Amino acid sequence: MKQLFIVLASIAFCTFQSCKSSGQEAAKHSPEGHKASQAQEENTFKTYNQLDSADKLVFNRMMEIHDSIMPKLSEIKRMQNLINPIFKEQKKKQITGDAMTDDMRAAMSDLNRGENSMWEWMHDLDEHFDLVPAAEKKAFIRSSYARLLGVQSTMAEGISVGKMVIKKYKLDDAKK
């Protein structure tokens, strides 16, 4: 029951984040938006309860991974906030072809890719989980699980490159 609550809370969080990022925040908090959100949560609960035990295990494991990597978005954002202002300044000065600019470009690209892949995965799960026909649900869950493993790897790669650039150019020291 506790895991089911965590799963439903995670999906509700995904719903909140996808609405927030698409500019529908105000509509969600209207009485109509709240009713729609409640209805979606009820549908998600019903959909989850219709899964067989093997699919519930895969889904629960997928949500455990989601919960373990979700906090890494804050780490990614912190790194982006350290690197991006200096990178923008380099671009503004039209400094190109030097190692620092190239390193920062690569780090920002990898960090953005990691962040975007997580948001896209959550949006896709939120948007399609209840709508996928029962006959296709197993494939959808397993595909979402495999995709999340890729997201996890992409985020880890971005964080690794970000840490390297921050350390190499002492960007943490520059903020203190």
Backbone as a printed PyTorch tensor [residue, N CA C, xyz], in Angstrom:
tensor([[[  0.8260,  -1.1890,   0.0000],
         [  0.0000,   0.0000,   0.0000],
         [  0.8770,   1.2620,   0.0000]],

        [[  1.9680,   1.2150,   0.7950],
         [  2.8720,   2.3570,   0.8510],
         [  3.4850,   2.6240,  -0.5200]],

        [[  3.8890,   1.5420,  -1.2090],
         [  4.4750,   1.7140,  -2.5480],
         [  3.4460,   2.2770,  -3.5170]],

        [[  2.2030,   1.8380,  -3.3870],
         [  1.1530,   2.3360,  -4.2650],
         [  0.9750,   3.8370,  -4.0480]],

        [[  1.0060,   4.2690,  -2.7950],
         [  0.9060,   5.6900,  -2.5050],
         [  2.0540,   6.4520,  -3.1470]],

        [[  3.2700,   5.9090,  -3.0430],
         [  4.4460,   6.5460,  -3.6290],
         [  4.2890,   6.6450,  -5.1420]],

        [[  3.8110,   5.5680,  -5.7500],
         [  3.6040,   5.5510,  -7.2010],
         [  2.5980,   6.6170,  -7.6040]],

        [[  1.4750,   6.6560,  -6.9070],
         [  0.4390,   7.6280,  -7.2570],
         [  0.9140,   9.0570,  -6.9880]],

        [[  1.6440,   9.2550,  -5.9020],
         [  2.1870,  10.5800,  -5.6170],
         [  3.1740,  10.9990,  -6.7020]],

        [[  3.9880,  10.0540,  -7.1650],
         [  4.9560,  10.3620,  -8.2270],
         [  4.2480,  10.7470,  -9.5090]],

        [[  3.2110,  10.0260,  -9.8410],
         [  2.4660,  10.3430, -11.0640],
         [  1.7700,  11.6910, -10.9090]],

        [[  1.2350,  11.9500,  -9.7160],
         [  0.6160,  13.2520,  -9.4800],
         [  1.6560,  14.3660,  -9.6070]],

        [[  2.8730,  14.1100,  -9.1000],
         [  3.9510,  15.0910,  -9.2310],
         [  4.2670,  15.3250, -10.7030]],

        [[  4.3310,  14.2300, -11.4760],
         [  4.5910,  14.3650, -12.9160],
         [  3.5100,  15.2160, -13.5630]],

        [[  2.2630,  14.9880, -13.1660],
         [  1.1500,  15.7650, -13.7030],
         [  1.3470,  17.2380, -13.3780]],

        [[  1.6720,  17.5210, -12.1180],
         [  1.8890,  18.9000, -11.6900],
         [  3.0170,  19.5350, -12.4920]],

        [[  4.1230,  18.8310, -12.6460],
         [  5.2760,  19.3900, -13.3530],
         [  4.9680,  19.6060, -14.8240]],

        [[  4.2610,  18.6720, -15.4580],
         [  3.9810,  18.8570, -16.8780],
         [  3.0250,  20.0220, -17.0810]],

        [[  2.0620,  20.1930, -16.1830],
         [  1.1700,  21.3500, -16.2770],
         [  1.9430,  22.6370, -16.0470]],

        [[  2.8060,  22.6230, -15.0450],
         [  3.5970,  23.8060, -14.7140],
         [  4.4520,  24.2200, -15.9030]],

        [[  5.1250,  23.2380, -16.5010],
         [  6.0410,  23.5700, -17.5850],
         [  5.3080,  23.9760, -18.8570]],

        [[  4.0530,  23.6150, -18.9850],
         [  3.3330,  23.9800, -20.2000],
         [  2.4640,  25.2160, -20.0030]],

        [[  2.6290,  25.8930, -18.8590],
         [  1.9090,  27.1460, -18.6540],
         [  0.4590,  26.9780, -18.2540]],

        [[  0.0560,  25.8070, -17.7870],
         [ -1.3320,  25.5660, -17.4300],
         [ -1.5330,  25.5680, -15.9220]],

        [[ -0.5940,  26.1150, -15.1920],
         [ -0.6340,  26.0800, -13.7280],
         [ -1.9070,  26.7140, -13.1860]],

        [[ -2.2530,  27.8840, -13.6600],
         [ -3.4270,  28.5830, -13.1420],
         [ -4.6920,  27.7750, -13.3990]],

        [[ -4.8030,  27.1850, -14.5820],
         [ -5.9820,  26.3940, -14.9170],
         [ -6.1080,  25.1720, -14.0170]],

        [[ -4.9940,  24.5940, -13.6400],
         [ -5.0250,  23.3920, -12.7980],
         [ -5.5990,  23.7090, -11.4290]],

        [[ -5.3540,  24.9270, -10.9350],
         [ -5.8040,  25.2890,  -9.6060],
         [ -7.2190,  25.8650,  -9.6080]],

        [[ -7.8320,  25.9650, -10.7750],
         [ -9.2280,  26.3600, -10.8240],
         [-10.0640,  25.1620, -10.3810]],

        [[-11.3190,  25.3700, -10.0020],
         [-12.1450,  24.2260,  -9.6000],
         [-12.2240,  23.1480, -10.6820]],

        [[-12.3130,  23.5740, -11.9490],
         [-12.3950,  22.6070, -13.0430],
         [-11.0800,  21.8400, -13.1900]],

        [[ -9.9640,  22.5730, -13.0750],
         [ -8.6520,  21.9500, -13.1800],
         [ -8.4050,  20.9740, -12.0520]],

        [[ -8.8310,  21.3380, -10.8450],
         [ -8.6610,  20.4510,  -9.6930],
         [ -9.4750,  19.1730,  -9.8840]],

        [[-10.7140,  19.3100, -10.3830],
         [-11.5500,  18.1280, -10.6400],
         [-10.8990,  17.2370, -11.6950]],

        [[-10.3410,  17.8490, -12.7390],
         [ -9.6740,  17.0750, -13.7960],
         [ -8.4640,  16.3550, -13.2320]],

        [[ -7.7010,  17.0330, -12.3790],
         [ -6.5230,  16.4240, -11.7700],
         [ -6.9280,  15.2630, -10.8710]],

        [[ -7.9880,  15.4560, -10.0960],
         [ -8.4880,  14.3880,  -9.2360],
         [ -8.9470,  13.1960, -10.0730]],

        [[ -9.6320,  13.4720, -11.1530],
         [-10.1140,  12.4050, -12.0240],
         [ -8.9400,  11.6450, -12.6290]],

        [[ -7.8920,  12.3550, -13.0130],
         [ -6.7200,  11.6920, -13.5790],
         [ -6.0540,  10.7930, -12.5410]],

        [[ -5.9510,  11.2720, -11.3000],
         [ -5.3630,  10.4530, -10.2420],
         [ -6.1990,   9.1930, -10.0050]],

        [[ -7.5360,   9.3380, -10.0360],
         [ -8.4100,   8.1760,  -9.8660],
         [ -8.2200,   7.1950, -11.0210]],

        [[ -8.1020,   7.7130, -12.2520],
         [ -7.8550,   6.8490, -13.4150],
         [ -6.5240,   6.1280, -13.2840]],

        [[ -5.4950,   6.8460, -12.8290],
         [ -4.1790,   6.2380, -12.6530],
         [ -4.2470,   5.1250, -11.6170]],

        [[ -4.9580,   5.3630, -10.5250],
         [ -5.1140,   4.3490,  -9.4870],
         [ -5.8180,   3.1160, -10.0570]],

        [[ -6.8930,   3.3410, -10.8280],
         [ -7.6250,   2.2230, -11.4470],
         [ -6.7210,   1.4750, -12.4210]],

        [[ -5.9830,   2.2320, -13.2350],
         [ -5.0820,   1.6090, -14.2140],
         [ -4.0370,   0.7700, -13.5050]],

        [[ -3.4420,   1.3060, -12.4520],
         [ -2.4320,   0.5680, -11.6980],
         [ -3.0240,  -0.7170, -11.1180]],

        [[ -4.2180,  -0.6330, -10.5670],
         [ -4.8520,  -1.8120,  -9.9670],
         [ -5.1890,  -2.8880, -10.9940]],

        [[ -5.2930,  -2.5110, -12.2530],
         [ -5.5920,  -3.4780, -13.3040],
         [ -4.3560,  -4.2290, -13.7930]],

        [[ -3.1770,  -3.7970, -13.3780],
         [ -1.9430,  -4.4540, -13.8030],
         [ -1.7980,  -5.7940, -13.1100]],

        [[ -1.1670,  -6.7460, -13.8120],
         [ -0.8690,  -8.0090, -13.1340],
         [  0.3280,  -7.7990, -12.2050]],

        [[  0.6010,  -8.7720, -11.3630],
         [  1.6340,  -8.5910, -10.3360],
         [  3.0250,  -8.3570, -10.9370]],

        [[  3.3350,  -9.0010, -12.0520],
         [  4.6440,  -8.7940, -12.6900],
         [  4.7790,  -7.3650, -13.2000]],

        [[  3.7180,  -6.8490, -13.8110],
         [  3.7530,  -5.4710, -14.3050],
         [  3.8100,  -4.4700, -13.1550]],

        [[  3.1480,  -4.7720, -12.0500],
         [  3.2240,  -3.8950, -10.8730],
         [  4.6490,  -3.8520, -10.3400]],

        [[  5.3220,  -5.0020, -10.3530],
         [  6.7220,  -5.0280,  -9.8920],
         [  7.6010,  -4.1570, -10.7780]],

        [[  7.4360,  -4.2860, -12.0880],
         [  8.2280,  -3.4770, -13.0220],
         [  7.8920,  -1.9970, -12.8270]],

        [[  6.6090,  -1.6940, -12.7120],
         [  6.1900,  -0.3090, -12.5210],
         [  6.7610,   0.2480, -11.2200]],

        [[  6.6720,  -0.5200, -10.1350],
         [  7.1960,  -0.0590,  -8.8470],
         [  8.7050,   0.1580,  -8.9070]],

        [[  9.4110,  -0.7450,  -9.5590],
         [ 10.8630,  -0.5810,  -9.7030],
         [ 11.1830,   0.6730, -10.5260]],

        [[ 10.3890,   0.8810, -11.5740],
         [ 10.5730,   2.0660, -12.4050],
         [ 10.3800,   3.3260, -11.5620]],

        [[  9.3830,   3.3420, -10.7010],
         [  9.1310,   4.5110,  -9.8840],
         [ 10.2090,   4.6780,  -8.8060]],

        [[ 10.7880,   3.5780,  -8.3360],
         [ 11.9190,   3.6860,  -7.4030],
         [ 13.1090,   4.3650,  -8.0750]],

        [[ 13.3630,   3.9850,  -9.3280],
         [ 14.4550,   4.6180, -10.0760],
         [ 14.1290,   6.0960, -10.2790]],

        [[ 12.9000,   6.3710, -10.6850],
         [ 12.4670,   7.7570, -10.8620],
         [ 12.7250,   8.5550,  -9.5870]],

        [[ 12.3080,   8.0010,  -8.4540],
         [ 12.4650,   8.7100,  -7.1840],
         [ 13.9340,   8.9020,  -6.8140]],

        [[ 14.7800,   7.9850,  -7.2340],
         [ 16.2080,   8.1140,  -6.9120],
         [ 16.9140,   9.1400,  -7.7940]],

        [[ 16.4430,   9.3280,  -9.0190],
         [ 17.1260,  10.2750,  -9.9070],
         [ 16.4490,  11.6440,  -9.9540]],

        [[ 15.2310,  11.7420,  -9.4830],
         [ 14.5220,  13.0210,  -9.5030],
         [ 15.3030,  14.1160,  -8.7700]],

        [[ 15.8630,  13.8440,  -7.5880],
         [ 16.6370,  14.8960,  -6.8990],
         [ 17.8640,  15.3600,  -7.6880]],

        [[ 18.3220,  14.5630,  -8.6100],
         [ 19.4940,  14.9410,  -9.4000],
         [ 19.1840,  16.1110, -10.3320]],

        [[ 17.8940,  16.3650, -10.5750],
         [ 17.5370,  17.5460, -11.3660],
         [ 17.9910,  18.8170, -10.6590]],

        [[ 17.9400,  18.8280,  -9.3390],
         [ 18.4280,  19.9960,  -8.5850],
         [ 19.9300,  20.1560,  -8.7590]],

        [[ 20.6270,  19.0320,  -8.7630],
         [ 22.0790,  19.0770,  -8.9670],
         [ 22.4050,  19.5840, -10.3690]],

        [[ 21.6520,  19.1150, -11.3430],
         [ 21.8440,  19.5720, -12.7260],
         [ 21.5950,  21.0800, -12.8050]],

        [[ 20.5150,  21.5390, -12.1960],
         [ 20.1760,  22.9690, -12.2390],
         [ 21.2770,  23.7950, -11.5750]],

        [[ 21.8210,  23.3160, -10.4500],
         [ 22.9020,  24.0280,  -9.7640],
         [ 24.1160,  24.1510, -10.6910]],

        [[ 24.4540,  23.0770, -11.3810],
         [ 25.5980,  23.1020, -12.3010],
         [ 25.3430,  24.0320, -13.4780]],

        [[ 24.1410,  23.9830, -14.0180],
         [ 23.7990,  24.8820, -15.1190],
         [ 23.9500,  26.3370, -14.6810]],

        [[ 23.5190,  26.6260, -13.4490],
         [ 23.6070,  27.9920, -12.9260],
         [ 25.0390,  28.4390, -12.6920]],

        [[ 25.9420,  27.5040, -12.4620],
         [ 27.3600,  27.8480, -12.3150],
         [ 28.0320,  28.0470, -13.6790]],

        [[ 27.7320,  27.1700, -14.6020],
         [ 28.4310,  27.1630, -15.8950],
         [ 27.8540,  28.1790, -16.8770]],

        [[ 26.5490,  28.2560, -16.9670],
         [ 25.9130,  29.0360, -18.0320],
         [ 26.2830,  30.5190, -18.0480]],

        [[ 26.3260,  31.2190, -16.9200],
         [ 26.6860,  32.6490, -17.0060],
         [ 28.0770,  32.8740, -17.5910]],

        [[ 29.0090,  32.0340, -17.2190],
         [ 30.3780,  32.1860, -17.7390],
         [ 30.4100,  31.8030, -19.2170]],

        [[ 29.6830,  30.7510, -19.5690],
         [ 29.5990,  30.3230, -20.9680],
         [ 28.9810,  31.4410, -21.8230]],

        [[ 27.9150,  32.0440, -21.3270],
         [ 27.2790,  33.1450, -22.0690],
         [ 28.2260,  34.3220, -22.2380]],

        [[ 29.0010,  34.6070, -21.1980],
         [ 29.9750,  35.6970, -21.2700],
         [ 31.0380,  35.3940, -22.3310]],

        [[ 31.4800,  34.1500, -22.3820],
         [ 32.4560,  33.7290, -23.3960],
         [ 31.8680,  33.9380, -24.8010]],

        [[ 30.6150,  33.5380, -24.9700],
         [ 29.9550,  33.7080, -26.2750],
         [ 29.7830,  35.1820, -26.6130]],

        [[ 29.4230,  35.9770, -25.5960],
         [ 29.2220,  37.4100, -25.8060],
         [ 30.5220,  38.0760, -26.2770]],

        [[ 31.6270,  37.6320, -25.7090],
         [ 32.9330,  38.1690, -26.0930],
         [ 33.4270,  37.5320, -27.3960]],

        [[ 32.6090,  36.6500, -27.9370],
         [ 32.9210,  35.9220, -29.1700],
         [ 34.2170,  35.1320, -29.0520]],

        [[ 34.3950,  34.5630, -27.8760],
         [ 35.5450,  33.6850, -27.6620],
         [ 35.1280,  32.2920, -28.1090]],

        [[ 35.7540,  31.8320, -29.1510],
         [ 35.4260,  30.5050, -29.6750],
         [ 36.7080,  29.7300, -29.9120]],

        [[ 36.5640,  28.4320, -29.9210],
         [ 37.6930,  27.5750, -30.2490],
         [ 38.6690,  27.3490, -29.1090]],

        [[ 38.4430,  27.9780, -27.9580],
         [ 39.3460,  27.7070, -26.8310],
         [ 38.7670,  26.5600, -26.0050]],

        [[ 39.6120,  25.9460, -25.2110],
         [ 39.2260,  24.7540, -24.4550],
         [ 38.1050,  25.0590, -23.4660]],

        [[ 38.1860,  26.1910, -22.7960],
         [ 37.1720,  26.5160, -21.7860],
         [ 35.7860,  26.6450, -22.4050]],

        [[ 35.6900,  27.3730, -23.4890],
         [ 34.4030,  27.5450, -24.1660],
         [ 33.8830,  26.2020, -24.6720]],

        [[ 34.7560,  25.4150, -25.2700],
         [ 34.3510,  24.1010, -25.7710],
         [ 33.8900,  23.1860, -24.6390]],

        [[ 34.6100,  23.1970, -23.5170],
         [ 34.2400,  22.3780, -22.3610],
         [ 32.8830,  22.8040, -21.8040]],

        [[ 32.6880,  24.1030, -21.7110],
         [ 31.4210,  24.6030, -21.1730],
         [ 30.2600,  24.3090, -22.1110]],

        [[ 30.4940,  24.4150, -23.3990],
         [ 29.4570,  24.0880, -24.3800],
         [ 29.0650,  22.6130, -24.2300]],

        [[ 30.0500,  21.7470, -24.1070],
         [ 29.7840,  20.3100, -23.9640],
         [ 29.0430,  20.0330, -22.6550]],

        [[ 29.4790,  20.6850, -21.5780],
         [ 28.8330,  20.4700, -20.2810],
         [ 27.3790,  20.9380, -20.3200]],

        [[ 27.1410,  22.1160, -20.8520],
         [ 25.7670,  22.6260, -20.9260],
         [ 24.8980,  21.7280, -21.7970]],

        [[ 25.4490,  21.2590, -22.8880],
         [ 24.7080,  20.3620, -23.7600],
         [ 24.3270,  19.0720, -23.0360]],

        [[ 25.2960,  18.4820, -22.3360],
         [ 25.0330,  17.2260, -21.6220],
         [ 24.0740,  17.4370, -20.4510]],

        [[ 24.2360,  18.5360, -19.7270],
         [ 23.3340,  18.8220, -18.6130],
         [ 21.9080,  19.0670, -19.1170]],

        [[ 21.7840,  19.8350, -20.1820],
         [ 20.4580,  20.0930, -20.7600],
         [ 19.8230,  18.8090, -21.2760]],

        [[ 20.6160,  17.9670, -21.9090],
         [ 20.0970,  16.6980, -22.4200],
         [ 19.5770,  15.8330, -21.2650]],

        [[ 20.3350,  15.7750, -20.1680],
         [ 19.8990,  14.9970, -19.0080],
         [ 18.6120,  15.5340, -18.4140]],

        [[ 18.5510,  16.8460, -18.2420],
         [ 17.3490,  17.4760, -17.6900],
         [ 16.1410,  17.2560, -18.6070]],

        [[ 16.3180,  17.5360, -19.8810],
         [ 15.2060,  17.4040, -20.8260],
         [ 14.7170,  15.9730, -20.9520]],

        [[ 15.6320,  15.0180, -20.9130],
         [ 15.2050,  13.6250, -21.0520],
         [ 14.3370,  13.2010, -19.8730]],

        [[ 14.6570,  13.6940, -18.6670],
         [ 13.8360,  13.3630, -17.4990],
         [ 12.4550,  13.9790, -17.6160]],

        [[ 12.3860,  15.2630, -17.9780],
         [ 11.0780,  15.9110, -18.1160],
         [ 10.2560,  15.2540, -19.2230]],

        [[ 10.8790,  14.9070, -20.3270],
         [ 10.1560,  14.2580, -21.4260],
         [  9.6350,  12.8890, -21.0020]],

        [[ 10.4510,  12.1340, -20.2700],
         [ 10.0180,  10.8170, -19.8050],
         [  8.8090,  10.9570, -18.8800]],

        [[  8.8870,  11.8930, -17.9290],
         [  7.7730,  12.0720, -16.9970],
         [  6.5060,  12.5170, -17.7290]],

        [[  6.6630,  13.4280, -18.6560],
         [  5.5080,  13.9110, -19.4200],
         [  4.8810,  12.7670, -20.2220]],

        [[  5.7130,  11.9620, -20.8610],
         [  5.2150,  10.8490, -21.6550],
         [  4.4690,   9.8390, -20.7750]],

        [[  5.0360,   9.4980, -19.6400],
         [  4.3820,   8.5530, -18.7320],
         [  3.0570,   9.1260, -18.2590]],

        [[  3.0780,  10.3650, -17.8450],
         [  1.8730,  11.0210, -17.3370],
         [  0.7800,  11.0940, -18.4060]],

        [[  1.1810,  11.4300, -19.6070],
         [  0.2100,  11.6320, -20.6740],
         [ -0.3680,  10.3180, -21.2160]],

        [[  0.4090,   9.2460, -21.1950],
         [ -0.0230,   8.0240, -21.8710],
         [ -0.3870,   6.8520, -20.9730]],

        [[  0.0310,   6.8550, -19.7090],
         [ -0.1570,   5.6860, -18.8530],
         [ -1.6110,   5.2280, -18.8010]],

        [[ -2.5230,   6.1530, -18.5850],
         [ -3.9400,   5.7870, -18.4760],
         [ -4.5980,   5.5250, -19.8250]],

        [[ -3.9930,   6.0110, -20.8940],
         [ -4.6220,   5.9320, -22.2160],
         [ -4.2260,   4.6980, -23.0250]],

        [[ -3.1100,   4.0870, -22.6730],
         [ -2.6400,   2.9220, -23.4290],
         [ -3.6310,   1.7760, -23.2150]],

        [[ -4.0890,   1.1480, -24.2960],
         [ -5.0170,   0.0170, -24.1460],
         [ -4.4020,  -1.0950, -23.2840]],

        [[ -5.2630,  -1.7840, -22.5640],
         [ -4.8170,  -2.8350, -21.6410],
         [ -3.9060,  -3.8490, -22.3340]],

        [[ -4.2030,  -4.1800, -23.5770],
         [ -3.4010,  -5.1690, -24.3090],
         [ -1.9760,  -4.6810, -24.5580]],

        [[ -1.7750,  -3.3720, -24.5600],
         [ -0.4610,  -2.7910, -24.8280],
         [  0.2360,  -2.2700, -23.5650]],

        [[ -0.4360,  -2.4000, -22.4210],
         [  0.0750,  -1.8220, -21.1680],
         [  1.4180,  -2.4280, -20.7670]],

        [[  1.5460,  -3.7560, -20.8780],
         [  2.8000,  -4.4290, -20.4940],
         [  3.9660,  -3.8810, -21.3180]],

        [[  3.7850,  -3.7820, -22.6160],
         [  4.8430,  -3.2660, -23.4880],
         [  5.1480,  -1.8110, -23.1670]],

        [[  4.1150,  -1.0300, -22.8680],
         [  4.3160,   0.3800, -22.5380],
         [  5.1340,   0.5210, -21.2560]],

        [[  4.7840,  -0.2540, -20.2370],
         [  5.4950,  -0.1660, -18.9570],
         [  6.9490,  -0.5870, -19.1440]],

        [[  7.1680,  -1.6640, -19.8530],
         [  8.5430,  -2.1470, -20.0450],
         [  9.3490,  -1.1720, -20.9130]],

        [[  8.7070,  -0.5880, -21.8960],
         [  9.3720,   0.4130, -22.7280],
         [  9.7130,   1.6600, -21.9000]],

        [[  8.7850,   2.0870, -21.0610],
         [  9.0200,   3.2450, -20.1910],
         [ 10.1480,   2.9580, -19.2090]],

        [[ 10.1960,   1.7410, -18.7140],
         [ 11.2570,   1.3380, -17.7880],
         [ 12.6170,   1.4080, -18.4850]],

        [[ 12.6970,   0.8310, -19.6780],
         [ 13.9610,   0.8490, -20.4360],
         [ 14.3640,   2.2830, -20.7660]],

        [[ 13.3970,   3.0780, -21.1300],
         [ 13.6810,   4.4800, -21.4520],
         [ 14.1920,   5.2270, -20.2220]],

        [[ 13.6220,   4.9220, -19.0420],
         [ 14.0680,   5.5650, -17.8150],
         [ 15.5070,   5.1930, -17.4830]],

        [[ 15.8830,   3.9590, -17.7740],
         [ 17.2830,   3.5670, -17.5640],
         [ 18.2060,   4.4140, -18.4420]],

        [[ 17.7600,   4.7050, -19.6540],
         [ 18.5160,   5.6040, -20.5330],
         [ 18.5690,   7.0150, -19.9760]],

        [[ 17.4620,   7.4890, -19.4220],
         [ 17.4180,   8.8200, -18.7930],
         [ 18.4080,   8.8720, -17.6350]],

        [[ 18.4060,   7.8160, -16.8290],
         [ 19.3210,   7.7380, -15.6860],
         [ 20.7770,   7.8560, -16.1500]],

        [[ 21.1020,   7.1520, -17.2130],
         [ 22.4510,   7.1860, -17.7660],
         [ 22.7850,   8.5680, -18.3400]],

        [[ 21.8530,   9.1540, -19.0540],
         [ 22.0500,  10.4750, -19.6510],
         [ 22.2610,  11.5360, -18.5710]],

        [[ 21.4620,  11.4600, -17.5030],
         [ 21.6250,  12.4140, -16.4060],
         [ 22.9800,  12.2290, -15.7230]],

        [[ 23.3730,  10.9740, -15.4990],
         [ 24.6600,  10.6970, -14.8450],
         [ 25.8150,  11.2210, -15.6970]],

        [[ 25.7130,  11.0540, -17.0080],
         [ 26.7540,  11.5530, -17.9130],
         [ 26.8410,  13.0770, -17.8470]],

        [[ 25.6930,  13.7430, -17.8800],
         [ 25.6750,  15.2030, -17.7880],
         [ 26.2700,  15.7000, -16.4830]],

        [[ 25.9000,  15.0430, -15.3900],
         [ 26.4230,  15.4290, -14.0780],
         [ 27.9310,  15.2190, -14.0210]],

        [[ 28.3920,  14.1210, -14.5800],
         [ 29.8250,  13.8260, -14.5880],
         [ 30.6080,  14.8950, -15.3550]],

        [[ 30.1340,  15.2400, -16.5390],
         [ 30.7960,  16.2630, -17.3490],
         [ 30.7070,  17.6250, -16.6520]],

        [[ 29.5350,  17.9200, -16.0810],
         [ 29.3690,  19.1770, -15.3570],
         [ 30.3410,  19.2930, -14.1950]],

        [[ 30.4830,  18.2230, -13.4290],
         [ 31.4190,  18.2340, -12.2950],
         [ 32.8530,  18.4460, -12.7720]],

        [[ 33.1990,  17.7980, -13.8760],
         [ 34.5520,  17.9340, -14.4050],
         [ 34.8430,  19.3920, -14.7830]],

        [[ 33.9050,  20.0360, -15.4650],
         [ 34.0980,  21.4220, -15.8980],
         [ 34.1380,  22.3560, -14.6880]],

        [[ 33.2660,  22.1350, -13.7360],
         [ 33.2420,  22.9780, -12.5340],
         [ 34.5540,  22.8580, -11.7720]],

        [[ 35.0410,  21.6450, -11.6600],
         [ 36.3130,  21.4360, -10.9510],
         [ 37.4790,  22.0190, -11.7480]],

        [[ 37.5180,  21.7350, -13.0450],
         [ 38.6330,  22.1700, -13.8900],
         [ 38.7840,  23.6920, -13.8860]],

        [[ 37.6560,  24.3970, -13.9330],
         [ 37.7050,  25.8570, -14.0120],
         [ 37.3770,  26.5330, -12.6830]],

        [[ 37.3480,  25.7220, -11.6210],
         [ 37.1420,  26.2170, -10.2460],
         [ 35.9070,  27.1290, -10.1500]],

        [[ 34.8180,  26.6850, -10.7450],
         [ 33.6110,  27.4990, -10.7660],
         [ 32.9130,  27.5390,  -9.4100]],

        [[ 33.0570,  26.4840,  -8.6200],
         [ 32.4950,  26.5050,  -7.2670],
         [ 33.1780,  27.5690,  -6.4300]],

        [[ 34.4930,  27.7140,  -6.6110],
         [ 35.2660,  28.7150,  -5.8700],
         [ 34.8700,  30.1280,  -6.2780]],

        [[ 34.5160,  30.2940,  -7.5540],
         [ 34.1820,  31.6210,  -8.0620],
         [ 32.8770,  32.1420,  -7.4610]],

        [[ 31.9820,  31.2550,  -7.0540],
         [ 30.6960,  31.6620,  -6.4910],
         [ 30.7950,  32.0290,  -5.0190]],

        [[ 31.8460,  31.6000,  -4.3460],
         [ 31.9670,  31.8300,  -2.8940],
         [ 32.4430,  33.2100,  -2.5660]]])
